[in-house]
Short mmCIF file of C-alpha atoms in Angstrom, two decimals:
data_model
loop_
_atom_site.label_atom_id
_atom_site.label_comp_id
_atom_site.label_asym_id
_atom_site.label_seq_id
_atom_site.Cartn_x
_atom_site.Cartn_y
_atom_site.Cartn_z
CA MET A 1 -42.57 -6.75 24.88
CA SER A 2 -45.78 -6.20 22.95
CA GLU A 3 -44.89 -6.29 19.25
CA ARG A 4 -47.15 -6.05 16.24
CA SER A 5 -46.48 -6.49 12.56
CA ASN A 6 -48.66 -6.08 9.49
CA SER A 7 -49.48 -9.48 8.01
CA ASN A 8 -49.83 -7.92 4.56
CA ASN A 9 -46.14 -7.09 4.58
CA GLU A 10 -44.70 -10.28 6.09
CA SER A 11 -42.61 -10.96 2.99
CA ASN A 12 -40.68 -7.74 3.48
CA PRO A 13 -42.17 -5.78 6.38
CA ASN A 14 -39.37 -3.23 6.58
CA LYS A 15 -39.30 -2.23 2.92
CA SER A 16 -39.61 1.53 2.26
CA SER A 17 -42.11 2.74 -0.31
CA ARG A 18 -39.90 5.63 -1.49
CA SER A 19 -38.68 5.76 -5.05
CA ARG A 20 -35.05 6.06 -6.02
CA ARG A 21 -35.75 9.54 -7.40
CA TYR A 22 -37.12 10.69 -4.05
CA ILE A 23 -34.14 9.28 -2.13
CA ILE A 24 -31.79 11.16 -4.46
CA TYR A 25 -33.79 14.36 -3.94
CA LEU A 26 -33.82 13.90 -0.16
CA THR A 27 -30.06 13.24 -0.11
CA ILE A 28 -29.36 16.37 -2.17
CA ILE A 29 -31.67 18.61 -0.14
CA ALA A 30 -30.23 17.29 3.13
CA LEU A 31 -26.71 17.84 1.78
CA ALA A 32 -27.63 21.40 0.81
CA GLY A 33 -29.10 22.13 4.22
CA TRP A 34 -26.10 20.81 6.15
CA SER A 35 -23.80 22.70 3.77
CA MET A 36 -25.58 25.94 4.58
CA ALA A 37 -25.56 25.18 8.31
CA SER A 38 -21.80 24.75 7.98
CA PHE A 39 -21.55 27.87 5.82
CA ASP A 40 -23.37 29.85 8.50
CA PHE A 41 -21.16 28.57 11.31
CA ASN A 42 -17.92 29.00 9.39
CA LEU A 43 -18.71 32.61 8.61
CA PHE A 44 -18.14 33.03 12.34
CA THR A 45 -14.80 31.17 12.16
CA LEU A 46 -13.53 32.99 9.06
CA THR A 47 -14.53 36.46 10.20
CA LEU A 48 -13.14 36.08 13.72
CA PRO A 49 -10.00 38.15 12.97
CA LEU A 50 -12.21 40.97 11.64
CA THR A 51 -15.00 40.79 14.19
CA SER A 52 -12.52 40.58 17.05
CA LYS A 53 -11.02 43.89 15.94
CA ALA A 54 -14.38 45.53 15.24
CA LEU A 55 -15.98 44.41 18.50
CA ASN A 56 -12.81 44.42 20.62
CA PHE A 57 -12.38 40.88 21.94
CA THR A 58 -9.17 38.86 22.36
CA VAL A 59 -8.05 35.45 21.06
CA ALA A 60 -8.79 33.83 24.40
CA GLU A 61 -12.20 35.53 24.51
CA ALA A 62 -12.91 34.11 21.05
CA GLY A 63 -12.61 30.65 22.55
CA ALA A 64 -15.09 31.67 25.24
CA ILE A 65 -17.48 33.00 22.57
CA SER A 66 -17.26 29.62 20.83
CA GLY A 67 -18.21 27.98 24.10
CA ILE A 68 -21.28 30.20 24.50
CA ILE A 69 -22.36 29.53 20.91
CA TYR A 70 -22.11 25.80 21.53
CA LEU A 71 -24.32 26.16 24.58
CA GLY A 72 -26.94 27.51 22.18
CA GLN A 73 -26.51 24.42 20.06
CA PHE A 74 -26.85 22.25 23.17
CA ILE A 75 -30.19 23.79 24.08
CA SER A 76 -31.49 23.79 20.50
CA VAL A 77 -30.93 20.12 19.67
CA LEU A 78 -32.03 19.01 23.14
CA VAL A 79 -35.40 20.57 22.32
CA PHE A 80 -35.56 19.66 18.63
CA GLY A 81 -34.86 15.94 19.21
CA PRO A 82 -38.01 15.02 21.19
CA LEU A 83 -40.07 17.30 18.93
CA MET A 84 -38.98 15.15 15.99
CA ASP A 85 -40.45 12.13 17.75
CA ARG A 86 -43.65 13.97 18.65
CA LEU A 87 -44.36 16.37 15.74
CA GLY A 88 -42.47 14.63 12.97
CA ARG A 89 -39.16 14.82 11.13
CA LYS A 90 -40.45 16.96 8.24
CA VAL A 91 -41.67 19.98 10.22
CA MET A 92 -38.49 20.16 12.30
CA PHE A 93 -36.42 19.86 9.11
CA GLN A 94 -37.91 23.17 7.99
CA LEU A 95 -37.79 25.00 11.31
CA THR A 96 -34.06 24.48 11.84
CA LEU A 97 -33.11 26.46 8.74
CA LEU A 98 -35.86 29.05 9.22
CA PHE A 99 -34.49 30.18 12.59
CA SER A 100 -30.93 30.03 11.29
CA ALA A 101 -31.75 32.21 8.28
CA ILE A 102 -33.49 34.90 10.34
CA PHE A 103 -30.77 35.31 12.95
CA THR A 104 -27.90 35.02 10.49
CA GLY A 105 -29.26 38.11 8.76
CA PHE A 106 -29.60 39.96 12.08
CA THR A 107 -25.91 39.32 12.83
CA ALA A 108 -24.97 41.86 10.16
CA PHE A 109 -26.32 44.65 12.34
CA VAL A 110 -24.68 43.91 15.71
CA GLN A 111 -22.97 46.79 17.46
CA ASN A 112 -21.27 45.16 20.42
CA TYR A 113 -19.92 41.97 21.92
CA ILE A 114 -23.13 40.98 23.74
CA GLN A 115 -25.32 41.40 20.66
CA PHE A 116 -22.91 39.31 18.62
CA ILE A 117 -22.88 36.47 21.14
CA THR A 118 -26.67 36.51 21.50
CA LEU A 119 -27.43 36.28 17.78
CA ARG A 120 -24.80 33.62 17.09
CA PHE A 121 -26.14 31.71 20.11
CA ILE A 122 -29.55 31.48 18.40
CA SER A 123 -28.46 31.18 14.76
CA ASP A 124 -25.75 28.56 15.19
CA GLY A 125 -27.89 26.66 17.68
CA SER A 126 -30.66 26.33 15.10
CA ALA A 127 -28.20 25.46 12.34
CA PHE A 128 -26.72 22.64 14.40
CA ALA A 129 -30.18 21.08 14.81
CA GLU A 130 -30.06 20.53 11.05
CA LEU A 131 -27.75 17.57 11.67
CA PRO A 132 -30.04 15.29 13.74
CA THR A 133 -33.10 16.09 11.61
CA GLY A 134 -31.36 15.33 8.31
CA LEU A 135 -29.62 12.31 9.81
CA THR A 136 -32.89 10.84 11.05
CA LEU A 137 -34.61 11.33 7.68
CA ILE A 138 -31.78 9.70 5.71
CA THR A 139 -31.47 6.81 8.17
CA GLU A 140 -35.17 5.96 8.06
CA GLU A 141 -35.62 6.36 4.31
CA SER A 142 -32.47 4.65 3.00
CA LYS A 143 -31.95 0.98 2.25
CA PRO A 144 -29.55 -0.75 4.68
CA LYS A 145 -26.82 -1.41 2.12
CA VAL A 146 -26.48 2.27 1.17
CA ARG A 147 -27.54 4.30 4.21
CA GLY A 148 -23.97 4.79 5.42
CA ILE A 149 -22.74 5.85 1.98
CA LEU A 150 -25.68 8.21 1.38
CA TYR A 151 -25.21 9.87 4.73
CA GLY A 152 -21.51 10.15 3.97
CA PHE A 153 -22.44 12.43 1.08
CA VAL A 154 -24.84 14.41 3.28
CA GLN A 155 -22.34 14.80 6.09
CA GLY A 156 -19.83 15.97 3.47
CA GLY A 157 -21.89 19.13 3.42
CA TRP A 158 -19.79 20.34 6.35
CA PRO A 159 -16.52 20.79 4.40
CA LEU A 160 -18.57 21.94 1.40
CA GLY A 161 -19.95 24.69 3.60
CA VAL A 162 -16.42 25.52 4.76
CA PHE A 163 -15.31 25.67 1.13
CA LEU A 164 -18.18 27.96 0.10
CA ALA A 165 -17.73 30.22 3.11
CA SER A 166 -13.98 30.46 2.47
CA ALA A 167 -14.50 31.19 -1.24
CA ILE A 168 -17.12 33.87 -0.63
CA TYR A 169 -14.97 35.36 2.11
CA LEU A 170 -11.98 35.66 -0.20
CA ILE A 171 -14.07 37.09 -3.03
CA LEU A 172 -16.37 39.50 -1.22
CA VAL A 173 -14.95 40.50 2.16
CA SER A 174 -12.84 43.34 0.72
CA SER A 175 -15.88 44.90 -0.91
CA ILE A 176 -18.77 44.24 1.49
CA GLY A 177 -16.99 43.54 4.79
CA TRP A 178 -17.84 40.92 7.40
CA ARG A 179 -21.31 42.38 7.96
CA GLY A 180 -22.19 41.99 4.31
CA LEU A 181 -21.11 38.36 4.40
CA TYR A 182 -23.76 37.57 6.99
CA LEU A 183 -26.42 39.14 4.78
CA VAL A 184 -25.23 37.08 1.82
CA GLY A 185 -25.58 33.97 3.99
CA VAL A 186 -29.34 34.43 4.31
CA LEU A 187 -30.19 33.89 0.61
CA PRO A 188 -29.11 30.23 0.18
CA LEU A 189 -30.81 29.31 3.45
CA VAL A 190 -34.10 30.72 2.16
CA LEU A 191 -33.74 28.99 -1.21
CA ILE A 192 -33.23 25.61 0.48
CA LEU A 193 -36.28 26.19 2.66
CA ILE A 194 -38.30 26.59 -0.53
CA GLY A 195 -36.71 23.48 -2.03
CA ARG A 196 -37.83 21.38 0.94
CA ARG A 197 -41.52 21.74 0.19
CA TRP A 198 -41.51 18.24 -1.38
CA VAL A 199 -39.94 16.47 1.61
CA LYS A 200 -42.26 13.77 2.98
CA GLU A 201 -42.66 12.37 6.46
CA THR A 202 -40.93 9.00 6.81
CA ASP A 203 -42.92 5.77 6.54
CA ARG A 204 -41.57 4.59 9.89
CA PHE A 205 -42.73 7.72 11.72
CA ASN A 206 -46.18 7.70 10.06
CA ASP A 207 -46.58 4.01 10.78
CA LEU A 208 -45.79 4.47 14.46
CA LYS A 209 -48.00 7.55 14.90
CA LYS A 210 -51.03 5.91 13.26
CA ALA A 211 -50.71 2.92 15.57
CA LEU A 212 -50.36 5.13 18.66
CA LYS A 213 -53.44 7.13 17.66
CA GLY A 214 -55.43 3.94 17.10
CA GLU A 215 -55.87 4.63 13.40
CA GLU A 216 -54.22 1.30 12.55
CA GLN A 217 -54.56 -2.02 14.40
CA THR A 218 -51.19 -3.30 13.19
CA THR A 219 -47.80 -1.75 12.43
CA ARG A 220 -45.77 -2.29 9.31
CA PHE A 221 -42.44 -1.81 11.10
CA LYS A 222 -41.62 -3.78 14.25
CA THR A 223 -41.80 -1.60 17.32
CA ASN A 224 -42.67 -1.63 21.01
CA LEU A 225 -45.93 0.30 21.16
CA GLN A 226 -46.15 0.15 24.94
CA LYS A 227 -42.79 1.85 25.39
CA ALA A 228 -43.50 4.27 22.53
CA LYS A 229 -46.25 5.84 24.64
CA GLU A 230 -43.74 6.90 27.30
CA PHE A 231 -41.98 10.26 27.37
CA PRO A 232 -39.03 10.04 24.90
CA PHE A 233 -36.30 10.95 27.39
CA LYS A 234 -37.65 8.38 29.85
CA GLN A 235 -37.25 5.70 27.18
CA LEU A 236 -33.59 6.61 26.74
CA PHE A 237 -32.69 5.87 30.33
CA THR A 238 -35.05 3.13 31.53
CA ASP A 239 -34.06 0.46 28.99
CA LYS A 240 -30.74 -1.09 30.05
CA SER A 241 -29.43 -1.91 26.54
CA ILE A 242 -30.39 1.52 25.18
CA ARG A 243 -28.84 3.26 28.18
CA ARG A 244 -25.58 1.34 27.78
CA GLN A 245 -25.33 2.19 24.08
CA LEU A 246 -26.17 5.82 24.82
CA ILE A 247 -23.27 5.99 27.28
CA ALA A 248 -20.89 4.33 24.82
CA VAL A 249 -21.56 6.63 21.87
CA ASN A 250 -21.73 9.81 23.91
CA SER A 251 -18.57 9.27 25.95
CA ALA A 252 -16.61 8.68 22.74
CA TRP A 253 -18.13 11.68 20.98
CA MET A 254 -17.45 14.01 23.88
CA LEU A 255 -13.80 13.04 24.27
CA TYR A 256 -13.21 13.58 20.55
CA THR A 257 -15.20 16.79 20.36
CA PHE A 258 -13.21 18.51 23.11
CA SER A 259 -10.39 18.80 20.56
CA PHE A 260 -12.45 20.14 17.66
CA VAL A 261 -12.52 23.77 18.79
CA THR A 262 -8.72 23.86 18.72
CA THR A 263 -8.20 22.08 15.39
CA ASN A 264 -11.13 23.55 13.45
CA VAL A 265 -12.98 26.44 15.11
CA VAL A 266 -10.39 28.94 16.38
CA ILE A 267 -7.85 27.63 13.88
CA THR A 268 -7.83 30.84 11.81
CA LEU A 269 -6.73 32.74 14.91
CA ILE A 270 -4.01 30.15 15.54
CA PHE A 271 -2.85 30.54 11.94
CA THR A 272 -2.73 34.34 12.20
CA SER A 273 -1.55 34.86 15.79
CA TYR A 274 0.85 31.94 16.27
CA TYR A 275 1.96 31.10 12.74
CA HIS A 276 1.89 34.75 11.61
CA LEU A 277 -0.13 34.18 8.44
CA THR A 278 -2.49 36.76 6.99
CA ALA A 279 -6.27 36.42 7.31
CA SER A 280 -6.45 35.69 3.58
CA GLN A 281 -3.80 32.97 3.86
CA ALA A 282 -5.71 31.42 6.76
CA ALA A 283 -8.93 31.46 4.71
CA SER A 284 -7.16 29.90 1.73
CA ILE A 285 -5.91 27.03 3.93
CA LEU A 286 -9.48 26.29 4.98
CA LEU A 287 -10.59 26.60 1.37
CA LEU A 288 -8.10 24.00 0.12
CA SER A 289 -8.45 21.72 3.13
CA SER A 290 -12.23 21.63 2.92
CA ALA A 291 -12.17 20.99 -0.84
CA ILE A 292 -10.05 17.89 -0.30
CA GLY A 293 -11.68 17.08 3.03
CA TYR A 294 -15.10 16.67 1.44
CA PHE A 295 -14.05 13.30 0.04
CA ALA A 296 -13.33 11.99 3.55
CA TYR A 297 -17.07 11.74 4.16
CA PRO A 298 -18.20 9.46 1.31
CA ILE A 299 -14.94 7.49 1.60
CA ALA A 300 -15.51 6.92 5.32
CA GLY A 301 -19.15 6.16 4.60
CA TRP A 302 -18.02 3.47 2.17
CA TYR A 303 -15.44 1.73 4.35
CA GLY A 304 -17.69 2.12 7.39
CA GLN A 305 -20.21 0.11 5.38
CA LYS A 306 -17.52 -2.53 4.86
CA ILE A 307 -15.82 -2.87 8.26
CA GLY A 308 -18.57 -1.50 10.49
CA ARG A 309 -19.08 2.10 11.54
CA ARG A 310 -17.90 1.53 15.10
CA ASN A 311 -14.59 0.14 13.83
CA ALA A 312 -14.16 2.91 11.26
CA TRP A 313 -14.67 5.45 14.03
CA ALA A 314 -12.09 3.79 16.28
CA LEU A 315 -9.55 3.80 13.43
CA SER A 316 -9.84 7.58 13.13
CA SER A 317 -9.29 7.89 16.89
CA ILE A 318 -5.78 6.60 16.30
CA ILE A 319 -4.90 8.39 13.07
CA MET A 320 -6.15 11.90 13.92
CA PRO A 321 -3.97 12.52 17.03
CA LEU A 322 -0.92 11.28 15.11
CA LEU A 323 -1.59 13.81 12.36
CA ALA A 324 -2.08 16.57 14.95
CA ALA A 325 1.38 15.73 16.29
CA VAL A 326 2.86 15.80 12.78
CA PHE A 327 1.33 19.23 12.21
CA LEU A 328 2.81 20.59 15.43
CA LEU A 329 6.27 19.27 14.56
CA THR A 330 6.38 20.43 10.94
CA ALA A 331 4.40 23.70 10.73
CA ARG A 332 6.62 26.78 11.08
CA PRO A 333 5.63 30.39 11.81
CA GLY A 334 5.65 32.57 8.70
CA ASP A 335 5.94 29.61 6.32
CA TYR A 336 2.61 29.21 4.49
CA LEU A 337 3.33 25.86 2.85
CA SER A 338 4.65 24.29 6.04
CA VAL A 339 1.29 25.10 7.67
CA LEU A 340 -0.89 24.17 4.69
CA ILE A 341 0.60 20.79 3.79
CA PRO A 342 0.27 19.06 7.21
CA TYR A 343 -3.07 20.72 7.96
CA ILE A 344 -4.83 19.20 4.92
CA PRO A 345 -4.58 15.56 6.15
CA LEU A 346 -5.33 16.72 9.70
CA TYR A 347 -8.52 18.38 8.46
CA PHE A 348 -9.34 15.22 6.47
CA PHE A 349 -9.15 12.97 9.54
CA SER A 350 -10.46 15.41 12.15
CA ASN A 351 -13.70 15.87 10.21
CA GLY A 352 -15.07 13.32 7.75
CA THR A 353 -13.61 10.07 8.99
CA PHE A 354 -15.13 10.74 12.41
CA ALA A 355 -18.41 12.34 11.40
CA SER A 356 -19.53 10.14 8.52
CA PRO A 357 -19.49 6.75 10.28
CA GLY A 358 -19.90 8.28 13.73
CA PHE A 359 -23.22 10.02 13.22
CA MET A 360 -24.72 7.13 11.27
CA TYR A 361 -23.62 4.77 14.05
CA VAL A 362 -25.52 6.92 16.54
CA SER A 363 -28.69 7.07 14.46
CA GLU A 364 -28.91 3.37 13.71
CA SER A 365 -28.21 2.43 17.33
CA PHE A 366 -31.67 3.46 18.53
CA PRO A 367 -35.28 2.50 17.70
CA THR A 368 -37.60 4.62 15.55
CA ARG A 369 -39.77 5.55 18.54
CA ILE A 370 -36.87 7.53 20.08
CA ARG A 371 -34.47 7.97 17.17
CA GLY A 372 -35.00 11.74 17.03
CA THR A 373 -34.64 12.06 20.80
CA ALA A 374 -31.51 9.89 20.90
CA THR A 375 -29.76 11.66 18.04
CA GLY A 376 -30.84 15.02 19.45
CA PHE A 377 -29.53 14.10 22.89
CA THR A 378 -26.20 13.02 21.39
CA MET A 379 -25.93 16.24 19.36
CA ALA A 380 -26.75 18.19 22.51
CA LEU A 381 -23.88 16.54 24.36
CA ILE A 382 -21.62 17.13 21.36
CA ALA A 383 -22.59 20.81 21.45
CA ALA A 384 -21.89 20.88 25.18
CA SER A 385 -18.53 19.29 24.43
CA TYR A 386 -17.82 22.03 21.91
CA ALA A 387 -18.64 24.53 24.63
CA ILE A 388 -16.33 22.74 27.06
CA GLY A 389 -13.70 22.63 24.31
CA GLY A 390 -13.99 26.38 23.91
CA PHE A 391 -13.61 26.96 27.62
CA LEU A 392 -10.77 24.43 27.76
CA PHE A 393 -8.98 26.31 24.99
CA TYR A 394 -9.46 29.56 26.89
CA GLY A 395 -8.38 28.00 30.21
CA VAL A 396 -5.34 26.07 28.98
CA LEU A 397 -4.09 28.95 26.83
CA THR A 398 -4.60 31.43 29.66
CA LEU A 399 -2.79 29.13 32.11
CA THR A 400 0.14 28.15 29.88
CA GLN A 401 0.34 31.23 27.65
CA SER A 402 1.44 28.74 24.98
CA ILE A 403 -0.35 27.66 21.80
CA TYR A 404 2.19 24.81 21.59
CA LEU A 405 1.23 23.29 24.95
CA THR A 406 -2.46 23.97 24.36
CA TRP A 407 -2.27 22.05 21.07
CA ILE A 408 -0.59 19.07 22.73
CA ALA A 409 -3.24 18.90 25.45
CA LEU A 410 -6.34 19.46 23.35
CA ALA A 411 -5.49 18.31 19.80
CA ILE A 412 -3.25 15.32 20.53
CA ILE A 413 -4.01 13.83 23.94
CA LEU A 414 -7.79 14.23 24.29
CA PRO A 415 -8.90 12.72 20.92
CA ILE A 416 -7.30 9.37 21.79
CA GLY A 417 -10.06 8.94 24.35
CA ALA A 418 -12.56 8.41 21.52
CA LEU A 419 -11.32 4.81 21.38
CA SER A 420 -13.84 4.24 24.16
CA ILE A 421 -16.34 3.72 21.32
CA LEU A 422 -15.12 0.10 21.27
CA ILE A 423 -17.28 -0.60 24.32
CA GLY A 424 -20.34 0.00 22.11
CA LYS A 425 -21.96 -2.85 20.22
CA ASN A 426 -20.64 -3.74 16.77
CA ILE A 427 -23.62 -3.21 14.45
CA PRO A 428 -23.75 -5.13 11.15
CA PRO A 429 -23.65 -2.34 8.52
CA SER A 430 -26.42 -3.85 6.37
CA ALA A 431 -28.87 -4.77 9.13
CA GLU A 432 -32.43 -3.44 9.00
CA LEU A 433 -33.05 -0.75 11.60
CA GLU A 434 -35.64 -2.89 13.38
CA GLU A 435 -33.11 -5.73 13.69
CA ILE A 436 -30.59 -3.50 15.46
CA SER A 437 -32.62 -1.97 18.25
CA TRP A 438 -36.35 -1.58 18.75
#
């Protein structure tokens, strides 16, 4: 390998020049963006009972719609990832929310099933690309000892978005309807776009690009300049160690993600159709679960920093299916509390304890020259897995005509497969990025 390092920085060549104030700002703005991406997506989840009636689609068809939306996410992040490595992290950080804001507003005016699917395909696809862009920025700008914890707070934007969407749904849906909710969702997206004007390109990306353009003779951060000139996707699959790690993280993510549609996406329809709760009761369960579930992210970020993110992820692969089984055995139709109480810990472990260490593990597994491509590729496969999960929900429910059996297959059995993450390398939580893989 042809490696270069800047002799002026030999004492600490990997040190970031960013101030603590900037890192705090970046963490907050990334948290806000992911919260609004979650808010946008969960408007779809919360309004499913209303939109299904207004646009005339069934519970099973809702699962199929989820699958189509996730295909949009698959395409979006597959494109956004390499663009991060070519155009930069900052510009893609803005574009993700811009597209999401525009098409979220358009959703308020749909008149039929096809229009609804098309707009959510674009809007939710763009919103999902917020994850790899924010993740890459935080990973490259944070100090090793805190990057897992900081991203835990950012990733906690998902339940925060669920909480906000649930609260606004409960407060406003009776007065402005589901269409009005989509219009309300545009405003915070626009405000965050404005707030991102001070985001800077990462030192690692600038350093690499200057060297590739010949503007600098040496690089501050250790990298393989020869490989960096190759097409990003080619780099993912031609290096044996990178390819092996890519297979490890993606196989585990996919097996876990198959279950997520059942436990988190079409869950309001399960609450209303199988457990005979009202739409407001279903929304309140998500409200309470997400409020408590937020803390799973920083907590998992903390203990992932202690025991290693791969090991923290594997631990959740054992706990989450057990909690799904407890929910199935204790929740009773028509009994609000019997549904709420076991769902709260299930939400806690089916979201934050996977996502917080899991996504950071993905990002730090790959070198700067292809970090955007690698995280984008992983998010694309996760989105495809969501799509498969939606179609699996539709197929298993249609075949068995039983929510009970569908839950056993998709929420209990499949997530155990995420233990395959143990074939991935165990990364020291406080290692510099260039020491892990370059």
